[in-house]
PDB file of C-alpha atoms in Angstrom:
ATOM      1  CA  MET A   1      33.316 121.662  85.533  1.00  0.00           C
ATOM      2  CA  LYS A   2      36.181 120.751  87.858  1.00  0.00           C
ATOM      3  CA  ARG A   3      37.500 118.309  85.276  1.00  0.00           C
ATOM      4  CA  ILE A   4      37.510 120.922  82.502  1.00  0.00           C
ATOM      5  CA  SER A   5      39.351 123.308  84.800  1.00  0.00           C
ATOM      6  CA  SER A   6      41.991 120.637  85.576  1.00  0.00           C
ATOM      7  CA  ILE A   7      42.469 119.804  81.891  1.00  0.00           C
ATOM      8  CA  PHE A   8      42.797 123.503  81.073  1.00  0.00           C
ATOM      9  CA  THR A   9      45.390 123.996  83.850  1.00  0.00           C
ATOM     10  CA  VAL A  10      47.489 121.003  82.729  1.00  0.00           C
ATOM     11  CA  SER A  11      47.297 122.097  79.079  1.00  0.00           C
ATOM     12  CA  LEU A  12      48.349 125.613  80.005  1.00  0.00           C
ATOM     13  CA  LEU A  13      51.287 124.276  82.037  1.00  0.00           C
ATOM     14  CA  VAL A  14      52.452 122.068  79.142  1.00  0.00           C
ATOM     15  CA  LEU A  15      52.188 125.019  76.754  1.00  0.00           C
ATOM     16  CA  ILE A  16      54.197 127.307  79.045  1.00  0.00           C
ATOM     17  CA  LEU A  17      56.937 124.700  79.533  1.00  0.00           C
ATOM     18  CA  GLY A  18      57.075 124.088  75.795  1.00  0.00           C
ATOM     19  CA  LEU A  19      57.374 127.772  74.964  1.00  0.00           C
ATOM     20  CA  THR A  20      60.105 128.432  77.518  1.00  0.00           C
ATOM     21  CA  GLY A  21      62.346 125.786  75.985  1.00  0.00           C
ATOM     22  CA  CYS A  22      62.543 123.439  78.939  1.00  0.00           C
ATOM     23  CA  GLY A  23      64.152 120.151  78.073  1.00  0.00           C
ATOM     24  CA  LEU A  24      66.630 117.539  79.168  1.00  0.00           C
ATOM     25  CA  GLN A  25      70.211 117.983  78.138  1.00  0.00           C
ATOM     26  CA  LYS A  26      73.462 116.339  79.151  1.00  0.00           C
ATOM     27  CA  THR A  27      75.528 118.995  80.831  1.00  0.00           C
ATOM     28  CA  GLY A  28      79.261 119.182  80.861  1.00  0.00           C
ATOM     29  CA  THR A  29      80.125 116.122  78.775  1.00  0.00           C
ATOM     30  CA  GLN A  30      80.301 117.967  75.466  1.00  0.00           C
ATOM     31  CA  LYS A  31      83.813 117.971  74.018  1.00  0.00           C
ATOM     32  CA  VAL A  32      85.642 121.293  74.284  1.00  0.00           C
ATOM     33  CA  ARG A  33      88.843 120.066  72.604  1.00  0.00           C
ATOM     34  CA  ASP A  34      91.006 117.012  72.056  1.00  0.00           C
ATOM     35  CA  LEU A  35      94.096 116.762  74.238  1.00  0.00           C
ATOM     36  CA  ASP A  36      97.528 116.025  72.825  1.00  0.00           C
ATOM     37  CA  TYR A  37      99.293 113.168  74.564  1.00  0.00           C
ATOM     38  CA  THR A  38     102.308 110.902  74.385  1.00  0.00           C
ATOM     39  CA  VAL A  39     102.489 107.276  75.450  1.00  0.00           C
ATOM     40  CA  VAL A  40     105.149 106.955  78.133  1.00  0.00           C
ATOM     41  CA  THR A  41     107.481 103.942  78.093  1.00  0.00           C
ATOM     42  CA  GLU A  42     108.586 102.176  81.269  1.00  0.00           C
ATOM     43  CA  GLN A  43     112.037 103.701  80.913  1.00  0.00           C
ATOM     44  CA  GLU A  44     110.554 107.220  80.768  1.00  0.00           C
ATOM     45  CA  LEU A  45     108.279 106.837  83.809  1.00  0.00           C
ATOM     46  CA  PRO A  46     109.047 109.057  86.775  1.00  0.00           C
ATOM     47  CA  GLU A  47     110.200 106.905  89.702  1.00  0.00           C
ATOM     48  CA  GLU A  48     107.344 108.081  91.931  1.00  0.00           C
ATOM     49  CA  LEU A  49     104.760 106.994  89.357  1.00  0.00           C
ATOM     50  CA  GLN A  50     106.495 103.654  88.722  1.00  0.00           C
ATOM     51  CA  LYS A  51     106.231 102.829  92.441  1.00  0.00           C
ATOM     52  CA  GLU A  52     102.476 103.519  92.395  1.00  0.00           C
ATOM     53  CA  ILE A  53     102.010 101.307  89.333  1.00  0.00           C
ATOM     54  CA  ASP A  54     104.084  98.505  90.896  1.00  0.00           C
ATOM     55  CA  GLU A  55     101.639  98.429  93.821  1.00  0.00           C
ATOM     56  CA  ARG A  56      98.579  98.077  91.557  1.00  0.00           C
ATOM     57  CA  TYR A  57      99.492  96.382  88.267  1.00  0.00           C
ATOM     58  CA  THR A  58      98.228  92.887  89.172  1.00  0.00           C
ATOM     59  CA  GLU A  59      94.629  94.165  89.358  1.00  0.00           C
ATOM     60  CA  ASP A  60      92.480  96.188  86.974  1.00  0.00           C
ATOM     61  CA  PHE A  61      93.231  99.823  87.878  1.00  0.00           C
ATOM     62  CA  LYS A  62      92.828 103.461  86.860  1.00  0.00           C
ATOM     63  CA  MET A  63      94.868 106.317  88.262  1.00  0.00           C
ATOM     64  CA  THR A  64      96.161 109.794  87.589  1.00  0.00           C
ATOM     65  CA  CYS A  65      99.252 111.594  88.779  1.00  0.00           C
ATOM     66  CA  MET A  66     100.254 115.251  88.439  1.00  0.00           C
ATOM     67  CA  LEU A  67     103.976 115.878  88.318  1.00  0.00           C
ATOM     68  CA  ASP A  68     105.497 119.223  87.393  1.00  0.00           C
ATOM     69  CA  ASP A  69     103.599 120.572  84.375  1.00  0.00           C
ATOM     70  CA  SER A  70     102.212 117.198  83.251  1.00  0.00           C
ATOM     71  CA  LEU A  71      99.218 115.012  83.956  1.00  0.00           C
ATOM     72  CA  TYR A  72      99.836 111.263  83.742  1.00  0.00           C
ATOM     73  CA  ILE A  73      96.838 109.030  83.113  1.00  0.00           C
ATOM     74  CA  VAL A  74      97.313 105.321  83.772  1.00  0.00           C
ATOM     75  CA  ARG A  75      94.993 102.464  82.817  1.00  0.00           C
ATOM     76  CA  GLY A  76      95.911  98.906  83.793  1.00  0.00           C
ATOM     77  CA  PHE A  77      93.993  95.789  82.819  1.00  0.00           C
ATOM     78  CA  GLY A  78      95.279  93.397  85.492  1.00  0.00           C
ATOM     79  CA  MET A  79      96.427  89.845  84.988  1.00  0.00           C
ATOM     80  CA  GLN A  80      95.895  88.274  81.564  1.00  0.00           C
ATOM     81  CA  GLU A  81      96.463  84.561  80.958  1.00  0.00           C
ATOM     82  CA  THR A  82      98.743  85.131  77.960  1.00  0.00           C
ATOM     83  CA  GLY A  83     100.879  87.768  76.326  1.00  0.00           C
ATOM     84  CA  GLY A  84     100.282  89.429  72.979  1.00  0.00           C
ATOM     85  CA  TYR A  85      97.912  92.127  74.219  1.00  0.00           C
ATOM     86  CA  SER A  86      98.038  95.753  73.159  1.00  0.00           C
ATOM     87  CA  ILE A  87      96.220  98.819  74.414  1.00  0.00           C
ATOM     88  CA  GLN A  88      94.688 101.408  72.136  1.00  0.00           C
ATOM     89  CA  VAL A  89      93.753 104.925  73.233  1.00  0.00           C
ATOM     90  CA  GLN A  90      90.302 105.623  71.807  1.00  0.00           C
ATOM     91  CA  ASP A  91      89.749 109.115  73.148  1.00  0.00           C
ATOM     92  CA  LEU A  92      91.306 111.787  75.337  1.00  0.00           C
ATOM     93  CA  TYR A  93      89.522 115.110  75.474  1.00  0.00           C
ATOM     94  CA  LEU A  94      88.625 118.037  77.670  1.00  0.00           C
ATOM     95  CA  ALA A  95      84.908 118.563  78.277  1.00  0.00           C
ATOM     96  CA  GLN A  96      83.154 121.301  80.182  1.00  0.00           C
ATOM     97  CA  ASN A  97      83.124 119.274  83.399  1.00  0.00           C
ATOM     98  CA  ALA A  98      86.118 116.884  83.215  1.00  0.00           C
ATOM     99  CA  ILE A  99      88.788 115.166  81.151  1.00  0.00           C
ATOM    100  CA  TYR A 100      87.535 112.019  79.425  1.00  0.00           C
ATOM    101  CA  PHE A 101      89.862 109.088  78.712  1.00  0.00           C
ATOM    102  CA  GLU A 102      89.064 105.832  76.962  1.00  0.00           C
ATOM    103  CA  ALA A 103      91.494 103.007  76.256  1.00  0.00           C
ATOM    104  CA  ASP A 104      90.702  99.483  75.065  1.00  0.00           C
ATOM    105  CA  LEU A 105      92.555  96.241  75.630  1.00  0.00           C
ATOM    106  CA  ILE A 106      93.138  94.483  72.320  1.00  0.00           C
ATOM    107  CA  GLY A 107      93.607  90.712  72.583  1.00  0.00           C
ATOM    108  CA  PRO A 108      96.159  88.662  70.679  1.00  0.00           C
ATOM    109  CA  GLU A 109      95.376  88.432  66.975  1.00  0.00           C
ATOM    110  CA  ASN A 110      93.478  85.359  65.827  1.00  0.00           C
ATOM    111  CA  GLY A 111      95.890  82.698  64.699  1.00  0.00           C
ATOM    112  CA  ALA A 112      98.827  84.462  66.314  1.00  0.00           C
ATOM    113  CA  GLU A 113     100.953  82.400  68.653  1.00  0.00           C
ATOM    114  CA  ALA A 114     100.251  84.003  72.023  1.00  0.00           C
ATOM    115  CA  GLU A 115     102.983  84.005  74.615  1.00  0.00           C
ATOM    116  CA  LYS A 116     102.141  81.396  77.255  1.00  0.00           C
ATOM    117  CA  ALA A 117     103.313  83.590  80.143  1.00  0.00           C
ATOM    118  CA  VAL A 118     100.947  85.668  82.257  1.00  0.00           C
ATOM    119  CA  SER A 119     100.997  89.383  81.371  1.00  0.00           C
ATOM    120  CA  TYR A 120      99.888  92.602  83.060  1.00  0.00           C
ATOM    121  CA  PRO A 121      99.171  95.151  80.323  1.00  0.00           C
ATOM    122  CA  TYR A 122      98.898  98.820  81.210  1.00  0.00           C
ATOM    123  CA  ILE A 123      99.313 102.138  79.448  1.00  0.00           C
ATOM    124  CA  VAL A 124     100.565 105.500  80.671  1.00  0.00           C
ATOM    125  CA  VAL A 125      99.801 108.671  78.731  1.00  0.00           C
ATOM    126  CA  LYS A 126     101.215 112.089  79.461  1.00  0.00           C
ATOM    127  CA  THR A 127      99.315 115.268  78.659  1.00  0.00           C
ATOM    128  CA  GLU A 128      99.224 118.887  79.749  1.00  0.00           C
ATOM    129  CA  ARG A 129      98.520 119.543  83.390  1.00  0.00           C
ATOM    130  CA  LEU A 130      94.862 120.406  83.922  1.00  0.00           C
ATOM    131  CA  GLU A 131      93.014 120.530  87.226  1.00  0.00           C
ATOM    132  CA  GLU A 132      89.813 118.817  86.018  1.00  0.00           C
ATOM    133  CA  ASN A 133      88.933 115.321  87.217  1.00  0.00           C
ATOM    134  CA  VAL A 134      89.566 112.431  84.833  1.00  0.00           C
ATOM    135  CA  VAL A 135      86.644 110.214  83.853  1.00  0.00           C
ATOM    136  CA  PHE A 136      87.649 106.756  82.610  1.00  0.00           C
ATOM    137  CA  GLU A 137      85.199 105.425  80.044  1.00  0.00           C
TER     138      GLU A 137
END
């Protein structure tokens, strides 16, 4: 009798949870909107930001900087054995909980003569100033 009562209680609990719509859902990562951005050249970098990059560029790094009405997002890939690398922005968007940024390092093309010198590729993008945290993917 006790066993039947336990089974009934568990079944009732499962039914109630099912009817109330309980479920797992990722919160906050859903895209609200894409963010417009521009890639900033070394010549266009604010001096303050350039100093911060100069302190970090030899290592893999991620940083943000808010200046005036702009948010700068920086992604550096550290020392690479050769030149010929490029960086491609895959995504930059505002979600409910944060700003999401993804950039990929693209190696030298197959068959291309890669520069024999060490390189330190990084990218700086400038977007509207928002107070949300930046998540690097």
